[in-house]
Amino acid sequence: MKKAEIPKETVNRLPLYLRCLNRILLRGHKTISSSELANLVSMGPAKIRKDLSYFGKFGTRGVGYEVKPLIARIREILNLDKNWTLALVGVGNVGSALLSYPGFNRGCFKFELIFDDDPEIIGKEISGKKVHDSSEISDLVKKSSIKIGIIAVPNEKAYDVADQLVRGGISGIINFAPVYLDTPDGVKVYQIDLSTELSSLTYHLVS
Amino acid sequence: MKKAEIPKETVNRLPLYLRCLNRILLRGHKTISSSELANLVSMGPAKIRKDLSYFGKFGTRGVGYEVKPLIARIREILNLDKNWTLALVGVGNVGSALLSYPGFNRGCFKFELIFDDDPEIIGKEISGKKVHDSSEISDLVKKSSIKIGIIAVPNEKAYDVADQLVRGGISGIINFAPVYLDTPDGVKVYQIDLSTELSSLTYHLVS
DNA sequence: TGGTGTGAAATACTTCACAGCA
DNA sequence: TGCTGTGAAGTATTTCACACCA
């Protein structure tokens, strides 16, 4: 039960399981065994049982796991049963794509504050939200209860934006700018970088 | 030297090192020690030395690593010294963001084929490239030398697109649709899913 | 019978600590 | 002296194999 004992890798796999289970549920299956789930995600069944066992016993011997309660439990473990509000900085191509990303506005994530530094855009409404001046980031974030900031600005501006988000009291950042952000201990950064993903691919594609 | 012996985790870190080294180079530093690099990426210096040692000895004892050759070597290891052409399927919000992503058109990645299934868009030019009908994916990809396909279409269409890319002879896929793609053994899939990244964050943000 | 839950074994990865070289 | 390169020790994760139960 103690978080410290749960392998990082296990936590990383939970969203993957969740995606599969949701599909299984849509197909009308009520239960699923570890081997069936294992097939769907190309892994060994033991790994799945081990992973799930860290959080309790939801399986029935001889049958498998009930899909619906399992989904609910994983969502709970990942804190996806709570509502999360987000601050988005940068409404260029990436920012706009995020705002219209369907998996977002339904679900537990919602954009609450939007920032940009382009005078043409500041003050306008996008997706029903007013775009604020980037210089107000720390102030407005501080006044809100937002815990997650998304950085979708050009590289050289990312450092400053991260800094402002941190001063606003954010505790997690998703960074689309391909630069390394150095943040205080309490602030987790997730880096999304297509070049990185592509590098992993190219490494494996030539043997 | 044999790839099989190189830890997956090590390969995953190489793009991160590359990002930092490029920044170091821009700042005019000629050499860097493992401890300096370690600081920049918040890791232990031994890990960096170990990582680099899998690919040979580029360091000078008492001095550190020469930045330029190190960058060149890592790019070579990741096969970033070759030119890669890409097929993009889906020119919606995500697709457009990718086309205008600056780290792409310079560098070794280039979009060569673009597909969509919207009759309004098919035949038009985007970023100087004609948009083809999605039904032609497997044919056109087969005729090209493209090895990497990027899927940026709505979820339910992703399966079919993946199928067509595979039949076209692709060997790597980057999938932006939050669904699990089951592909043959020779085809690597990288899943980019903001919900997943956010889940990893939300897990850690509540203790 | 069929599939979970789990210690124990096997494997993978990280960290330590130090020999050896510029 | 300072920093790399690396075996060896330490930790984390995965896989095995089987007791146990619906």
Coordinates of C-alpha atoms (C1' of nucleotides) in Angstrom, one line a residue:
Chain A
M1 CA 0.0 0.0 0.0
K2 CA 2.9 2.4 0.7
K3 CA 3.7 4.2 -2.5
A4 CA 7.4 3.9 -2.0
E5 CA 7.2 0.2 -2.5
I6 CA 5.4 0.4 -5.9
P7 CA 7.9 0.2 -8.8
K8 CA 8.0 3.2 -11.0
E9 CA 7.6 1.0 -14.0
T10 CA 4.4 -0.4 -12.6
V11 CA 2.9 3.0 -12.3
N12 CA 4.0 3.8 -15.9
R13 CA 2.1 0.8 -17.2
L14 CA -1.2 1.6 -15.5
P15 CA -2.3 4.1 -18.1
L16 CA -1.6 1.5 -20.8
Y17 CA -3.8 -1.0 -19.0
L18 CA -6.5 1.6 -18.6
R19 CA -6.6 2.3 -22.3
C20 CA -7.0 -1.4 -23.1
L21 CA -9.6 -2.0 -20.4
N22 CA -11.7 0.9 -21.6
R23 CA -11.7 -0.7 -25.1
I24 CA -12.6 -4.1 -23.6
L25 CA -15.5 -2.5 -21.7
L26 CA -16.8 -0.9 -24.9
R27 CA -16.8 -4.3 -26.5
G28 CA -19.1 -5.5 -23.8
H29 CA -16.7 -7.9 -21.9
K30 CA -17.4 -8.1 -18.2
T31 CA -14.3 -9.8 -17.1
I32 CA -10.7 -10.3 -18.4
S33 CA -7.9 -12.6 -17.4
S34 CA -4.3 -11.6 -17.0
S35 CA -3.4 -13.6 -20.1
E36 CA -6.0 -11.9 -22.3
L37 CA -4.9 -8.5 -21.1
A38 CA -1.3 -9.5 -21.6
N39 CA -2.0 -10.4 -25.2
L40 CA -3.5 -7.1 -25.9
V41 CA -0.5 -5.2 -24.6
S42 CA 2.2 -7.8 -25.7
M43 CA 3.5 -8.6 -22.3
G44 CA 3.7 -11.6 -20.0
P45 CA 0.6 -12.3 -17.8
A46 CA 2.7 -12.6 -14.6
K47 CA 3.8 -9.0 -15.0
I48 CA 0.2 -7.8 -15.1
R49 CA -0.8 -9.9 -12.1
K50 CA 2.2 -8.6 -10.2
D51 CA 1.5 -5.0 -11.2
L52 CA -2.1 -5.2 -10.0
S53 CA -1.3 -7.0 -6.8
Y54 CA 0.6 -4.0 -5.6
F55 CA -2.7 -2.2 -5.2
G56 CA -4.8 -4.9 -3.7
K57 CA -6.6 -8.1 -4.8
F58 CA -9.2 -7.4 -7.4
G59 CA -9.1 -10.7 -9.3
T60 CA -11.2 -13.8 -8.9
R61 CA -9.4 -17.1 -9.1
G62 CA -10.5 -19.2 -12.0
V63 CA -12.3 -16.2 -13.6
G64 CA -10.1 -13.1 -13.9
Y65 CA -10.7 -9.5 -13.2
E66 CA -14.0 -7.6 -13.4
V67 CA -13.3 -4.9 -16.0
K68 CA -15.5 -2.1 -14.5
P69 CA -14.2 -2.2 -11.0
L70 CA -10.7 -2.6 -12.2
I71 CA -11.0 0.5 -14.4
A72 CA -12.4 2.4 -11.4
R73 CA -9.6 1.3 -9.2
I74 CA -6.8 2.2 -11.6
R75 CA -8.4 5.6 -12.2
E76 CA -8.4 6.0 -8.4
I77 CA -4.8 5.0 -8.0
L78 CA -3.8 7.4 -10.7
N79 CA -5.9 10.1 -9.1
L80 CA -8.0 10.4 -12.3
D81 CA -11.1 10.3 -10.2
K82 CA -10.5 13.9 -9.2
N83 CA -10.9 17.0 -11.3
W84 CA -7.7 18.6 -12.5
T85 CA -7.5 22.1 -13.9
L86 CA -4.7 23.1 -16.2
A87 CA -2.8 26.3 -17.2
L88 CA -1.8 26.4 -20.8
V89 CA 1.0 28.8 -21.9
G90 CA 1.3 29.4 -25.7
V91 CA -1.6 29.2 -28.1
G92 CA 0.5 28.5 -31.3
N93 CA 0.2 25.3 -33.2
V94 CA 0.8 23.0 -30.3
G95 CA -1.3 24.9 -27.9
S96 CA -4.3 25.0 -30.3
A97 CA -3.9 21.3 -30.9
L98 CA -4.1 20.6 -27.2
L99 CA -7.1 22.8 -26.7
S100 CA -9.0 20.8 -29.3
Y101 CA -7.7 17.4 -28.2
P102 CA -10.9 15.5 -27.4
G103 CA -9.6 13.3 -24.6
F104 CA -9.3 16.4 -22.5
N105 CA -12.3 18.5 -22.2
R106 CA -14.4 15.4 -21.4
G107 CA -12.6 13.5 -18.7
C108 CA -11.0 14.9 -15.7
F109 CA -8.7 17.5 -17.2
K110 CA -9.9 21.0 -18.0
F111 CA -8.0 24.0 -19.2
E112 CA -8.7 26.9 -16.8
L113 CA -6.1 29.5 -17.6
I114 CA -4.7 30.3 -21.0
F115 CA -1.7 32.5 -21.7
D116 CA 0.2 33.9 -24.6
D117 CA 2.5 36.9 -25.2
D118 CA 1.2 37.9 -28.7
P119 CA -0.7 41.2 -28.4
E120 CA -2.8 40.1 -31.3
I121 CA -4.2 37.2 -29.3
I122 CA -4.2 38.5 -25.7
G123 CA -7.7 39.4 -24.6
K124 CA -9.4 37.3 -27.3
E125 CA -11.4 34.1 -26.4
I126 CA -10.2 30.7 -27.4
S127 CA -12.4 27.7 -26.7
G128 CA -14.5 30.0 -24.5
K129 CA -11.5 31.1 -22.4
K130 CA -10.0 34.5 -22.4
V131 CA -6.3 34.6 -23.3
H132 CA -4.2 36.3 -20.7
D133 CA -0.8 38.1 -21.0
S134 CA 2.1 35.8 -20.2
S135 CA 3.4 38.3 -17.7
E136 CA 0.5 37.6 -15.5
I137 CA 1.2 33.8 -15.2
S138 CA 2.5 33.7 -11.7
D139 CA -0.1 36.1 -10.3
L140 CA -3.1 34.4 -11.8
V141 CA -1.9 30.8 -11.2
K142 CA -1.2 31.7 -7.6
K143 CA -4.8 32.9 -7.2
S144 CA -6.1 29.7 -8.8
S145 CA -5.9 26.1 -7.5
I146 CA -4.1 24.9 -10.6
K147 CA -1.5 22.3 -10.1
I148 CA -0.4 21.5 -13.6
G149 CA 1.0 23.8 -16.2
I150 CA 1.6 23.1 -19.9
I151 CA 4.4 24.8 -21.7
A152 CA 3.8 25.1 -25.5
V153 CA 6.0 28.1 -26.3
P154 CA 9.2 28.5 -28.4
N155 CA 12.4 27.1 -26.8
E156 CA 14.0 30.3 -25.6
K157 CA 10.8 31.4 -23.8
A158 CA 10.3 28.1 -22.0
Y159 CA 12.8 28.8 -19.2
D160 CA 11.1 32.0 -18.2
V161 CA 7.6 30.5 -18.4
A162 CA 8.6 27.5 -16.3
D163 CA 10.0 29.9 -13.8
Q164 CA 6.8 31.9 -13.6
L165 CA 4.7 28.7 -13.3
V166 CA 6.9 27.6 -10.4
R167 CA 6.5 30.9 -8.7
G168 CA 2.8 30.6 -9.2
G169 CA 2.9 27.4 -7.1
I170 CA 2.5 24.8 -9.7
S171 CA 3.6 21.3 -8.9
G172 CA 3.7 19.6 -12.3
I173 CA 4.8 20.8 -15.7
I174 CA 4.3 19.2 -19.1
N175 CA 6.9 20.8 -21.4
F176 CA 6.6 20.6 -25.2
A177 CA 9.7 22.8 -25.7
P178 CA 12.7 20.5 -26.4
V179 CA 14.8 22.0 -23.7
Y180 CA 15.8 20.7 -20.2
L181 CA 14.0 22.6 -17.4
D182 CA 15.7 22.7 -14.1
T183 CA 13.0 23.0 -11.4
P184 CA 12.9 22.8 -7.6
D185 CA 12.5 19.4 -6.0
G186 CA 8.7 19.7 -5.5
V187 CA 8.0 20.3 -9.2
K188 CA 7.8 17.3 -11.5
V189 CA 8.5 17.9 -15.2
Y190 CA 7.4 15.7 -18.0
Q191 CA 9.1 16.3 -21.3
I192 CA 7.3 15.7 -24.5
D193 CA 9.6 15.9 -27.4
L194 CA 8.9 14.4 -30.8
S195 CA 12.5 14.5 -31.7
T196 CA 13.3 12.3 -28.7
E197 CA 10.6 9.8 -29.7
L198 CA 11.8 9.7 -33.2
S199 CA 15.4 9.1 -32.0
S200 CA 14.2 6.1 -30.1
L201 CA 12.6 4.8 -33.3
T202 CA 15.6 5.5 -35.6
Y203 CA 17.9 3.8 -33.1
H204 CA 15.9 0.6 -33.5
L205 CA 15.1 0.9 -37.2
V206 CA 18.7 0.4 -38.3
S207 CA 20.4 -2.8 -37.2
Chain B
M1 CA 29.4 -3.0 -29.0
K2 CA 26.7 -5.5 -29.6
K3 CA 23.3 -3.7 -29.4
A4 CA 21.7 -6.4 -27.4
E5 CA 23.9 -5.7 -24.4
I6 CA 23.1 -2.0 -24.3
P7 CA 20.4 -1.3 -21.6
K8 CA 17.2 0.1 -23.0
E9 CA 17.3 2.8 -20.4
T10 CA 20.7 3.9 -21.6
V11 CA 19.4 4.4 -25.1
N12 CA 16.4 6.3 -23.8
R13 CA 18.8 8.8 -22.1
L14 CA 20.9 9.5 -25.1
P15 CA 18.5 12.1 -26.6
L16 CA 18.4 13.8 -23.3
Y17 CA 22.2 14.1 -23.3
L18 CA 22.1 15.3 -26.8
R19 CA 19.8 18.1 -26.0
C20 CA 22.1 19.3 -23.1
L21 CA 25.2 18.9 -25.2
N22 CA 23.8 21.0 -28.0
R23 CA 23.1 23.7 -25.5
I24 CA 26.6 23.4 -24.0
L25 CA 28.1 23.7 -27.5
L26 CA 26.1 26.9 -28.2
R27 CA 27.5 28.4 -25.0
G28 CA 30.9 27.9 -26.4
H29 CA 32.2 25.1 -24.1
K30 CA 34.7 22.8 -25.7
T31 CA 34.7 20.0 -23.1
I32 CA 32.4 18.8 -20.4
S33 CA 33.0 16.4 -17.5
S34 CA 30.6 13.7 -16.5
S35 CA 29.8 15.6 -13.3
E36 CA 29.0 18.8 -15.1
L37 CA 26.7 17.0 -17.5
A38 CA 25.2 15.1 -14.6
N39 CA 24.3 18.3 -12.8
L40 CA 22.5 19.6 -15.9
V41 CA 20.3 16.6 -16.1
S42 CA 20.0 15.9 -12.4
M43 CA 21.7 12.5 -12.3
G44 CA 24.7 10.8 -10.9
P45 CA 28.0 11.2 -12.9
A46 CA 28.7 7.5 -12.8
K47 CA 25.5 6.7 -14.7
I48 CA 26.6 9.1 -17.5
R49 CA 30.1 7.5 -17.7
K50 CA 28.6 4.1 -17.7
D51 CA 26.1 5.0 -20.4
L52 CA 28.7 6.5 -22.7
S53 CA 31.1 3.6 -22.1
Y54 CA 28.7 1.2 -23.8
F55 CA 29.5 2.9 -27.1
G56 CA 33.3 3.3 -26.7
K57 CA 35.7 5.6 -25.0
F58 CA 35.4 9.2 -25.9
G59 CA 36.6 10.8 -22.7
T60 CA 40.0 12.1 -21.8
R61 CA 41.0 11.3 -18.2
G62 CA 41.6 14.4 -16.2
V63 CA 39.7 16.5 -18.7
G64 CA 36.3 15.2 -19.6
Y65 CA 34.5 14.7 -22.9
E66 CA 35.0 16.9 -26.0
V67 CA 31.5 18.2 -26.7
K68 CA 31.5 18.2 -30.5
P69 CA 32.8 14.7 -31.2
L70 CA 30.5 13.4 -28.4
I71 CA 27.5 15.0 -30.1
A72 CA 28.5 13.6 -33.4
R73 CA 28.9 10.1 -31.9
I74 CA 25.6 10.1 -30.1
R75 CA 23.9 11.3 -33.3
E76 CA 25.6 8.4 -35.1
I77 CA 24.5 5.9 -32.5
L78 CA 20.9 7.0 -32.7
N79 CA 21.1 7.0 -36.5
L80 CA 20.4 10.7 -36.6
D81 CA 23.3 11.2 -39.0
K82 CA 21.1 9.7 -41.8
N83 CA 18.1 11.4 -43.5
W84 CA 14.7 10.1 -42.5
T85 CA 11.6 10.7 -44.5
L86 CA 8.2 10.6 -42.8
A87 CA 4.6 9.9 -43.9
L88 CA 2.0 11.9 -42.0
V89 CA -1.6 10.7 -41.9
G90 CA -4.1 13.3 -40.7
V91 CA -3.8 17.1 -41.1
G92 CA -6.0 18.2 -38.3
N93 CA -4.8 20.1 -35.3
V94 CA -2.1 17.7 -34.3
G95 CA -1.0 17.0 -37.9
S96 CA -0.7 20.8 -38.6
A97 CA 1.2 21.3 -35.4
L98 CA 3.7 18.6 -36.5
L99 CA 4.2 20.1 -39.9
S100 CA 5.1 23.4 -38.4
Y101 CA 7.2 22.0 -35.7
P102 CA 10.6 23.7 -36.2
G103 CA 12.8 20.9 -34.9
F104 CA 11.7 18.8 -37.9
N105 CA 12.2 20.5 -41.2
R106 CA 15.7 21.3 -40.3
G107 CA 17.4 18.3 -38.9
C108 CA 17.3 14.9 -40.3
F109 CA 13.5 14.4 -40.4
K110 CA 11.4 15.5 -43.4
F111 CA 7.8 14.9 -44.2
E112 CA 7.6 13.3 -47.6
L113 CA 4.0 12.1 -47.9
I114 CA 0.9 13.6 -46.4
F115 CA -2.5 12.0 -46.2
D116 CA -6.0 12.9 -45.1
D117 CA -9.5 11.6 -45.8
D118 CA -11.3 15.0 -45.9
P119 CA -12.3 15.7 -49.6
E120 CA -12.0 19.4 -48.8
I121 CA -8.3 19.0 -48.1
I122 CA -7.2 16.2 -50.5
G123 CA -5.3 17.6 -53.5
K124 CA -4.4 20.9 -51.8
E125 CA -0.9 21.8 -50.8
I126 CA 0.2 22.1 -47.2
S127 CA 3.8 23.1 -46.4
G128 CA 4.6 22.7 -50.1
K129 CA 3.4 19.1 -50.1
K130 CA 0.3 17.8 -51.9
V131 CA -2.2 16.0 -49.6
H132 CA -3.1 12.6 -50.8
D133 CA -6.2 10.5 -50.2
S134 CA -5.8 8.2 -47.2
S135 CA -7.0 5.3 -49.3
E136 CA -3.7 5.5 -51.2
I137 CA -1.5 5.1 -48.1
S138 CA -0.2 1.6 -48.7
D139 CA 0.4 2.1 -52.4
L140 CA 2.3 5.4 -52.1
V141 CA 4.3 4.4 -49.1
K142 CA 5.3 1.1 -50.8
K143 CA 6.7 3.1 -53.7
S144 CA 8.6 5.4 -51.4
S145 CA 11.5 4.6 -49.2
I146 CA 9.7 5.9 -46.1
K147 CA 10.3 3.9 -42.9
I148 CA 8.4 6.0 -40.4
G149 CA 4.7 6.8 -40.3
I150 CA 2.9 9.3 -38.0
I151 CA -0.7 8.7 -37.2
A152 CA -2.6 11.9 -36.2
V153 CA -6.2 10.9 -36.9
P154 CA -9.2 10.3 -34.7
N155 CA -9.1 7.1 -32.6
E156 CA -11.5 4.9 -34.5
K157 CA -9.5 5.6 -37.8
A158 CA -6.2 4.8 -36.2
Y159 CA -6.4 1.0 -36.6
D160 CA -7.1 1.1 -40.3
V161 CA -4.4 3.7 -40.9
A162 CA -1.9 1.6 -39.0
D163 CA -2.9 -1.4 -41.0
Q164 CA -2.3 0.5 -44.3
L165 CA 1.1 1.8 -43.1
V166 CA 2.2 -1.7 -42.2
R167 CA 1.0 -3.0 -45.6
G168 CA 3.0 -0.2 -47.2
G169 CA 6.1 -1.6 -45.5
I170 CA 6.7 0.9 -42.8
S171 CA 8.9 -0.2 -39.9
G172 CA 8.1 2.4 -37.3
I173 CA 4.9 4.2 -36.2
I174 CA 4.4 7.2 -34.0
N175 CA 0.8 7.1 -32.9
F176 CA -0.9 10.2 -31.5
A177 CA -4.3 8.5 -31.2
P178 CA -4.8 7.2 -27.6
V179 CA -5.5 3.6 -28.7
Y180 CA -3.3 0.5 -28.5
L181 CA -2.1 -0.6 -32.0
D182 CA -1.3 -4.3 -32.4
T183 CA 1.3 -4.5 -35.1
P184 CA 3.5 -7.3 -36.5
D185 CA 6.9 -8.0 -34.8
G186 CA 9.0 -6.0 -37.2
V187 CA 7.0 -2.8 -36.6
K188 CA 7.8 -0.6 -33.6
V189 CA 5.1 1.6 -32.3
Y190 CA 5.7 4.7 -30.1
Q191 CA 2.6 5.9 -28.4
I192 CA 2.3 9.6 -27.7
D193 CA -0.6 10.3 -25.4
L194 CA -1.0 13.3 -23.4
S195 CA -3.6 11.7 -21.1
T196 CA -0.9 9.1 -20.2
E197 CA 1.7 11.8 -19.4
L198 CA -0.9 13.6 -17.4
S199 CA -1.7 10.4 -15.5
S200 CA 1.9 10.0 -14.5
L201 CA 1.8 13.5 -13.2
T202 CA -1.5 13.2 -11.3
Y203 CA -0.3 10.0 -9.6
H204 CA 2.7 11.8 -8.1
L205 CA 0.9 15.1 -7.3
V206 CA -1.3 13.7 -4.6
S207 CA 0.4 11.9 -1.8
Chain C
dT1 C1' -10.4 -26.9 -14.0
dG2 C1' -8.6 -22.4 -14.7
dG3 C1' -6.7 -18.4 -13.2
dT4 C1' -5.1 -15.4 -9.2
dG5 C1' -1.6 -13.9 -5.8
dT6 C1' 3.1 -14.3 -4.4
dG7 C1' 7.5 -15.8 -2.5
dA8 C1' 11.8 -17.0 -4.6
dA9 C1' 15.0 -17.1 -8.6
dA10 C1' 16.7 -14.7 -12.5
dT11 C1' 17.7 -10.7 -14.9
dA12 C1' 18.4 -5.8 -15.6
dC13 C1' 20.0 -1.5 -14.1
dT14 C1' 22.4 1.7 -11.0
dT15 C1' 25.8 3.0 -7.8
dC16 C1' 30.2 2.5 -5.7
dA17 C1' 34.9 2.7 -5.4
dC18 C1' 39.1 2.7 -7.3
dA19 C1' 42.9 1.6 -10.8
dG20 C1' 45.0 4.0 -14.3
dC21 C1' 46.0 7.7 -17.4
dA22 C1' 46.6 12.8 -19.2
Chain D
dT1 C1' 45.7 16.2 -9.5
dG2 C1' 41.4 15.3 -11.8
dC3 C1' 38.5 12.7 -14.3
dT4 C1' 37.5 8.5 -17.1
dG5 C1' 36.4 3.6 -17.5
dT6 C1' 34.9 -0.4 -15.3
dG7 C1' 34.6 -4.6 -12.4
dA8 C1' 32.0 -5.6 -8.4
dA9 C1' 28.3 -4.7 -5.1
dG10 C1' 23.9 -3.2 -4.4
dT11 C1' 19.0 -2.3 -6.0
dA12 C1' 15.1 -2.6 -8.8
dT13 C1' 12.3 -5.1 -11.9
dT14 C1' 10.8 -9.2 -14.2
dT15 C1' 9.9 -13.9 -14.6
dC16 C1' 9.1 -18.4 -12.7
dA17 C1' 6.5 -21.8 -10.5
dC18 C1' 3.2 -23.3 -7.6
dA19 C1' 0.0 -23.0 -3.5
dC20 C1' -4.6 -21.9 -3.3
dC21 C1' -9.3 -21.0 -4.2
dA22 C1' -14.0 -19.9 -7.0

